[in-house]
Tab-separated table of C-alpha atoms and ligand atoms in Angstrom:
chain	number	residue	atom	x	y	z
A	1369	UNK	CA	-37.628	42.068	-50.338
A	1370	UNK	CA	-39.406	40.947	-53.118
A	1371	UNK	CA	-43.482	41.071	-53.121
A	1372	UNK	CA	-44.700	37.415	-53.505
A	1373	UNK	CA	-47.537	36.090	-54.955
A	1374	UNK	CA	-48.928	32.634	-54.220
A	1375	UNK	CA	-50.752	30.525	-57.242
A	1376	UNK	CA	-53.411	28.152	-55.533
A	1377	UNK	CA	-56.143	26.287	-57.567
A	1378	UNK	CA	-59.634	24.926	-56.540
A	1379	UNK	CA	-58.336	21.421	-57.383
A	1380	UNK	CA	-54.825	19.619	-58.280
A	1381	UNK	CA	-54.792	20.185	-62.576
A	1382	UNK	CA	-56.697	22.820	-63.227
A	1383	UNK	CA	-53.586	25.040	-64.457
A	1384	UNK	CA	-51.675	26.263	-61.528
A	1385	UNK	CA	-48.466	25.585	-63.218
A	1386	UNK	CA	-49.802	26.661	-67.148
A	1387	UNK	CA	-50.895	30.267	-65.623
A	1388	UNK	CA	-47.770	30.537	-63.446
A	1389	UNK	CA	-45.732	30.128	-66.397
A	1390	UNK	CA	-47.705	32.742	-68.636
A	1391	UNK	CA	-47.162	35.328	-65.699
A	1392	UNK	CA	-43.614	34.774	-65.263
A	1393	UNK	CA	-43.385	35.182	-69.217
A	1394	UNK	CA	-45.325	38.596	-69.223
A	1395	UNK	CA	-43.599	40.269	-66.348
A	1396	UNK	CA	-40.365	39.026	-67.801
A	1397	UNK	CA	-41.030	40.479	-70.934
A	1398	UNK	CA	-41.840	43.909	-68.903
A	1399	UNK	CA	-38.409	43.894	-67.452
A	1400	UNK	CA	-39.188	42.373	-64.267
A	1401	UNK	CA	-36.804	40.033	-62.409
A	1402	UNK	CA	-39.176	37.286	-61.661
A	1403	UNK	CA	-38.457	34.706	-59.126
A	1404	UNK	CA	-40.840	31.045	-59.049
A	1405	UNK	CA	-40.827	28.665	-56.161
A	1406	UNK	CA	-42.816	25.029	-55.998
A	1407	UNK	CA	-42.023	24.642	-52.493
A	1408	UNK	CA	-43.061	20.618	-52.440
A	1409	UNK	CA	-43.605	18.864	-55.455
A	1410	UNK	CA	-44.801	15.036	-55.657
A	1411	UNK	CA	-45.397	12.909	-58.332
A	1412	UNK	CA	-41.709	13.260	-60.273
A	1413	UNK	CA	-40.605	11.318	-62.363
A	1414	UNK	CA	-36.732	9.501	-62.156
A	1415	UNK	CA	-34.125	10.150	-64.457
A	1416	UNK	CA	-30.876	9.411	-64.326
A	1417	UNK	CA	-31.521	8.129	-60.667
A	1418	UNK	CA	-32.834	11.405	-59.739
A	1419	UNK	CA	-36.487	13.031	-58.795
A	1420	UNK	CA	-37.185	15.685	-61.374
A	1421	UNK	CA	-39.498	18.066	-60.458
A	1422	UNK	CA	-41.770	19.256	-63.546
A	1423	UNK	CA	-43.416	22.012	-62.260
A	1424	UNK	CA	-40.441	23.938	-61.211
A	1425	UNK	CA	-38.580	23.315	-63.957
A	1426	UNK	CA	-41.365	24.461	-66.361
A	1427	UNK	CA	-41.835	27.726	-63.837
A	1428	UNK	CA	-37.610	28.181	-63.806
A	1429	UNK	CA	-38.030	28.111	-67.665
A	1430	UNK	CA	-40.548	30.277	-67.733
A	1431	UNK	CA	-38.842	33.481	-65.313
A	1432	UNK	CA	-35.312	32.450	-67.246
A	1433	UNK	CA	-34.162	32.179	-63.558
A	1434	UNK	CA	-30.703	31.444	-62.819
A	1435	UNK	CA	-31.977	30.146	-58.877
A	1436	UNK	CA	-30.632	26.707	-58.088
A	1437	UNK	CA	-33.482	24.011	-58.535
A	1438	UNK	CA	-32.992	23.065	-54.794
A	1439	UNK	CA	-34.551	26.792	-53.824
A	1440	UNK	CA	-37.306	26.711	-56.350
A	1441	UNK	CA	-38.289	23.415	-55.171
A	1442	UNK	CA	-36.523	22.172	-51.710
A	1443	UNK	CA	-39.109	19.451	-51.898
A	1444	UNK	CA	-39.749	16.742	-54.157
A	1445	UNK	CA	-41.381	12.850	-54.068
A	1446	UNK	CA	-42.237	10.573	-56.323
A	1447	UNK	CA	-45.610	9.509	-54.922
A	1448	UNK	CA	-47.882	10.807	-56.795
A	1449	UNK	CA	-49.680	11.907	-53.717
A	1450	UNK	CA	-50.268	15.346	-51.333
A	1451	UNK	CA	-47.741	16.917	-49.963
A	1452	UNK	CA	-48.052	15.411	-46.256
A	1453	UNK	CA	-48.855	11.464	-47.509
A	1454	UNK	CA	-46.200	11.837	-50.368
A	1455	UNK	CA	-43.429	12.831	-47.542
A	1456	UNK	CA	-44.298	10.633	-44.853
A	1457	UNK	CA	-44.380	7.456	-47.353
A	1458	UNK	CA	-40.645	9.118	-48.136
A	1459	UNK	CA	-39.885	8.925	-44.261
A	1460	UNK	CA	-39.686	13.355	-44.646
A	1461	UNK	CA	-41.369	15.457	-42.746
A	1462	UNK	CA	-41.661	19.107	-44.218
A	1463	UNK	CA	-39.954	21.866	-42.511
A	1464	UNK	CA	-41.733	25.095	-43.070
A	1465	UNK	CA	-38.415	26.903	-41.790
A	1466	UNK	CA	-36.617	25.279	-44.872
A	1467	UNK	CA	-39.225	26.015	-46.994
A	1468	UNK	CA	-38.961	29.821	-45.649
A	1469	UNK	CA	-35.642	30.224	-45.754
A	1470	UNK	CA	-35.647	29.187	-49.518
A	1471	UNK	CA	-37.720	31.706	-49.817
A	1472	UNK	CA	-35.996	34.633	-48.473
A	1473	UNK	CA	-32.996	34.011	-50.246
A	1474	UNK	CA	-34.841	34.084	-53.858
A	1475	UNK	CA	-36.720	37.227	-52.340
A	1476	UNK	CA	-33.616	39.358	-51.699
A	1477	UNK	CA	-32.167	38.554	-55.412
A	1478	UNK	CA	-35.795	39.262	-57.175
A	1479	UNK	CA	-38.208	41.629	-57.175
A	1480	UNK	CA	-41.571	39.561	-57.689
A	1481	UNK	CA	-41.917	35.630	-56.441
A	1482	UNK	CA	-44.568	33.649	-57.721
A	1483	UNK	CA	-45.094	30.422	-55.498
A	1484	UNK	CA	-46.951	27.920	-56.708
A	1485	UNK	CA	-48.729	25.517	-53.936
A	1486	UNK	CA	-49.818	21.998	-54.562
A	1487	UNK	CA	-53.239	20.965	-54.603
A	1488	UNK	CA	-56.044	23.110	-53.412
A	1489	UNK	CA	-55.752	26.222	-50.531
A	1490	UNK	CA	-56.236	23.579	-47.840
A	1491	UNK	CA	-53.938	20.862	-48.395
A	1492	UNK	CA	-51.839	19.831	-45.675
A	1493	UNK	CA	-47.950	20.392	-45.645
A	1494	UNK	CA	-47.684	18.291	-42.404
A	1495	UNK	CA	-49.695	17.695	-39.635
A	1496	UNK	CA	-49.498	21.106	-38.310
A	1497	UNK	CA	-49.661	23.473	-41.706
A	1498	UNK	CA	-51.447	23.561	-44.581
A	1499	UNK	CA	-51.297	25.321	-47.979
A	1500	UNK	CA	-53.002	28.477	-46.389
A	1501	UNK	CA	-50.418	28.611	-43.596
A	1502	UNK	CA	-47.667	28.806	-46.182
A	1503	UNK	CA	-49.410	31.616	-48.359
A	1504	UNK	CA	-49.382	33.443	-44.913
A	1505	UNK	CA	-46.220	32.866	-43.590
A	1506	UNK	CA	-44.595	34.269	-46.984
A	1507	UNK	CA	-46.628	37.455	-46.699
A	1508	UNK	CA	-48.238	36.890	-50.036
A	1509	UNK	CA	-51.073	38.073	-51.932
A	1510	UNK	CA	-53.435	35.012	-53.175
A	1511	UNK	CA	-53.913	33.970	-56.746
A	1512	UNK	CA	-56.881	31.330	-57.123
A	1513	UNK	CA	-56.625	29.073	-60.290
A	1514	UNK	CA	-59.948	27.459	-60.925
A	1515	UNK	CA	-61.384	25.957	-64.479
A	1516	UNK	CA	-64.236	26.910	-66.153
A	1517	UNK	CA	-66.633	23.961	-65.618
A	1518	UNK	CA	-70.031	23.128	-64.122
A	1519	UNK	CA	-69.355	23.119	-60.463
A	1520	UNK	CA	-66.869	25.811	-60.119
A	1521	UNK	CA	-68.779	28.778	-58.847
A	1522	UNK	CA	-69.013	26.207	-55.430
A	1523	UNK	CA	-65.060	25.550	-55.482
A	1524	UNK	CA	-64.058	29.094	-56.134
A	1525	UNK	CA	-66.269	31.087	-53.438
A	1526	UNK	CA	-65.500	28.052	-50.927
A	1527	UNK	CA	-61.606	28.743	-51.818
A	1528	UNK	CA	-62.511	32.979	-51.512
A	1529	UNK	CA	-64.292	32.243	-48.429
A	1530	UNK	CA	-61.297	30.259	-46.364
A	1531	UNK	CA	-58.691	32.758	-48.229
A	1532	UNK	CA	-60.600	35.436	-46.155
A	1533	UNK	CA	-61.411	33.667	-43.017
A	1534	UNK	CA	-57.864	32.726	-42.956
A	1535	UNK	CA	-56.811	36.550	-43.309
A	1536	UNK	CA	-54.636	36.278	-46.540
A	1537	UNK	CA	-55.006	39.110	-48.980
A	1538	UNK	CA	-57.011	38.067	-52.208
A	1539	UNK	CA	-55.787	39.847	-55.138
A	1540	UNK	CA	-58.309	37.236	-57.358
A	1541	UNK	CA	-59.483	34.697	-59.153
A	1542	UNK	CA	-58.230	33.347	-62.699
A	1543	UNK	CA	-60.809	31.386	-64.562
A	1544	UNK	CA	-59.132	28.860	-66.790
A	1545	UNK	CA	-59.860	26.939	-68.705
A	1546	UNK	CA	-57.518	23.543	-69.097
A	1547	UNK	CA	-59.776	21.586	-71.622
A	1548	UNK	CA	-62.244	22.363	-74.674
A	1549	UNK	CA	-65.515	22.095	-72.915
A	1550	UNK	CA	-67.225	24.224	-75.690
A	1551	UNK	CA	-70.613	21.915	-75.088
A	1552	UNK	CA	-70.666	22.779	-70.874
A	1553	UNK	CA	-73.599	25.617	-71.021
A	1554	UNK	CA	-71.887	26.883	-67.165
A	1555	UNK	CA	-69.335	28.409	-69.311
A	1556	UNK	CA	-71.160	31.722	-70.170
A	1557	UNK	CA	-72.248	32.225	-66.604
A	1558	UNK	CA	-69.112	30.940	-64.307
A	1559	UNK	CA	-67.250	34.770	-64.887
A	1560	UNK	CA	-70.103	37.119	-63.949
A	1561	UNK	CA	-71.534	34.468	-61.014
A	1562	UNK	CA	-67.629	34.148	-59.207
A	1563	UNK	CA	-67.254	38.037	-59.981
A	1564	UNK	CA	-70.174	38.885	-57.683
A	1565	UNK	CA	-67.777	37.813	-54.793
A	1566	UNK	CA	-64.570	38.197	-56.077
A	1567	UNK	CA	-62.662	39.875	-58.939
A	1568	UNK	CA	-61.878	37.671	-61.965
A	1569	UNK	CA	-58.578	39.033	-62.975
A	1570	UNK	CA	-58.418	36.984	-66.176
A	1571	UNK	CA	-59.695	34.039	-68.755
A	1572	UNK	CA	-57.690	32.059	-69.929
A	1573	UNK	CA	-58.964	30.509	-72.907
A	1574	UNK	CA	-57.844	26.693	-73.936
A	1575	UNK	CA	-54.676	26.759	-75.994
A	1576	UNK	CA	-54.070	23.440	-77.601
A	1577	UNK	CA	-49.806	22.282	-77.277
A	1578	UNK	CA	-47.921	24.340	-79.429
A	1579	UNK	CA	-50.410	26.780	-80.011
A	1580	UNK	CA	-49.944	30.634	-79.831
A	1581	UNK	CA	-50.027	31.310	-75.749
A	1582	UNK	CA	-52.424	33.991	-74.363
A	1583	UNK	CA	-51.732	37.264	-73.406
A	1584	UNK	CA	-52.808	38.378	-70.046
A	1585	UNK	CA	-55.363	41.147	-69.934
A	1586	UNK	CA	-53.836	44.538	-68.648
A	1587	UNK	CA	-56.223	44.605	-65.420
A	1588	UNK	CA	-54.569	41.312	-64.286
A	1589	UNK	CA	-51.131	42.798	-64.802
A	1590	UNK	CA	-51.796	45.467	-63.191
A	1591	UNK	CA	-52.056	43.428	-59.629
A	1592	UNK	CA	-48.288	43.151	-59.924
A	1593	UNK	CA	-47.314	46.599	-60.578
B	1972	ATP	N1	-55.547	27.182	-70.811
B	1972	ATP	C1	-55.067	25.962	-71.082
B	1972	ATP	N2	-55.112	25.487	-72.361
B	1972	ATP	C2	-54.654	24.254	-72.664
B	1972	ATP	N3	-54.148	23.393	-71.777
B	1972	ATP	C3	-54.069	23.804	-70.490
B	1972	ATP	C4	-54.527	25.096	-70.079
B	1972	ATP	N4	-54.345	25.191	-68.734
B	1972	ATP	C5	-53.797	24.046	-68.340
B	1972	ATP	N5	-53.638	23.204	-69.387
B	1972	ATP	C6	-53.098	21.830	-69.346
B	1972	ATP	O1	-53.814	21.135	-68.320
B	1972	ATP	C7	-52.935	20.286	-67.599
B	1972	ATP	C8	-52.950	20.699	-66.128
B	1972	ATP	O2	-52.416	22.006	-66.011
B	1972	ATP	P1	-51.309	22.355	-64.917
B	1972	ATP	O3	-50.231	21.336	-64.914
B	1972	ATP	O4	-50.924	23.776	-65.127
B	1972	ATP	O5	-52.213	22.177	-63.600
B	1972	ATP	P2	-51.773	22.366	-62.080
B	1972	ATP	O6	-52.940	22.954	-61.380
B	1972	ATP	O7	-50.493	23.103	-62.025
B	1972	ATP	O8	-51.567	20.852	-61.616
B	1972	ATP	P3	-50.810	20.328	-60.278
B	1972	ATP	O9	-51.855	20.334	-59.204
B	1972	ATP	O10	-50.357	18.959	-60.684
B	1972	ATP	O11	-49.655	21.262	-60.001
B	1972	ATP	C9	-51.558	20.432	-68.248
B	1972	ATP	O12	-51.403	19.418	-69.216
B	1972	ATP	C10	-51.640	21.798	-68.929
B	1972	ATP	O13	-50.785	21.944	-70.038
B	1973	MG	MG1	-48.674	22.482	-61.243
């Protein structure tokens, strides 16, 4: 069985899918067979009469998996919308079995997963499960994706503090940072402040398109040895 590790964020577009990506590069490039899942995906796009589902395509891309795009992603809806909404306005209801069962097939064939969730640790799947009941049920450690901006020493330690409550294991906190805030004075205090109550595995500075992509610091790749 592979070890999995689930990617949530403090918000929807702070970079789940950007550090997923640069993970799945740097184990690859360490030898490791890397597996990616987006369980449920909304907001895709149609082409060619068909839902096409970004996020797992650019995490597929990223691991050079050779999965099927139905396990990475047995989920997807055009509404761009959470999980739960984006399903029922699709007249689905999310089956956390399905989800599972993707799951364990792409665990027996790899030997790291990296599951990216939707949305923040709380969103709902359905009206039983949320994000946090998923993260759980795959017996994963917890990755927290949050950007480096005035507010986000409140949205990471309330994410830290349900990760806990919840009982999922918190391997830590990656402090991103999706846009070019150089003029937000939070920025040289947001590392130290969040690292008081959890450990920042990385920063990930802003890397305009096309630009040369980061490398991750040693001490965050060390979580997946
Ligand atoms: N460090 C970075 N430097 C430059 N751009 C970034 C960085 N991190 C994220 N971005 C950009 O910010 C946008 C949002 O990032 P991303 O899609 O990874 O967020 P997400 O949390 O996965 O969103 P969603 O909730 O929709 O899955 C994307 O356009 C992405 O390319
Ligand atoms: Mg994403």
């Amino acid at each position: 069985m592979a070890r999995a590790f689930f990617i949530t964020g403090t918000d929807t577009n702070v970079g789940k899918t950007f550090v997923a990506a640069l993970i799945a590069r740097a184990l690859k490039a360490r030898g490791i067979d890397i597996g990616v899942m987006k369980p449920v995906e909304t907001g895709c796009a149609v082409k060619d009469g068909a839902l096409v589902p970004m996020d797992a395509v650019a995490l597929k891309e990223a691991a050079e998996s050779n999965a099927p795009i139905d396990l990475i992603n047995p989920y997807r809806f055009a509404p761009p919308l959470s999980p739960n909404v984006a399903a029922r306005l699709s007249g689905v209801e999310i089956d956390m079995d399905r989800i599972e069962s993707a799951f364990k097939t792409l665990s027996a064939v790899h030997e790291i997963i990296l599951v990216e969730g939707a949305g923040g640790l709380l969103v709902p799947l359905n009206n039983d499960s949320t994000m946090a009941d998923l993260a759980l049920r795959l017996g994963s450690q917890l990755l927290i994706v949050t950007p480096s901006r005035l507010g986000v020493i409140n949205h990471a330690l309330l994410t830290c503090e349900c990760a806990r409550a919840r009982g999922l294991d918190l391997a830590g906190v990656i402090l991103n940072h999706p846009a070019n805030r150089s003029n937000d004075a939070s920025i040289k205090y947001n590392r130290s402040e969040i690292e008081r109550y959890a450990p920042v595995l990385a920063e990930i500075p802003y890397t305009p398109a096309g630009g040369t992509l980061p490398e991750l610091p040693e001490t965050m790749l060390k979580v997946f040895q």
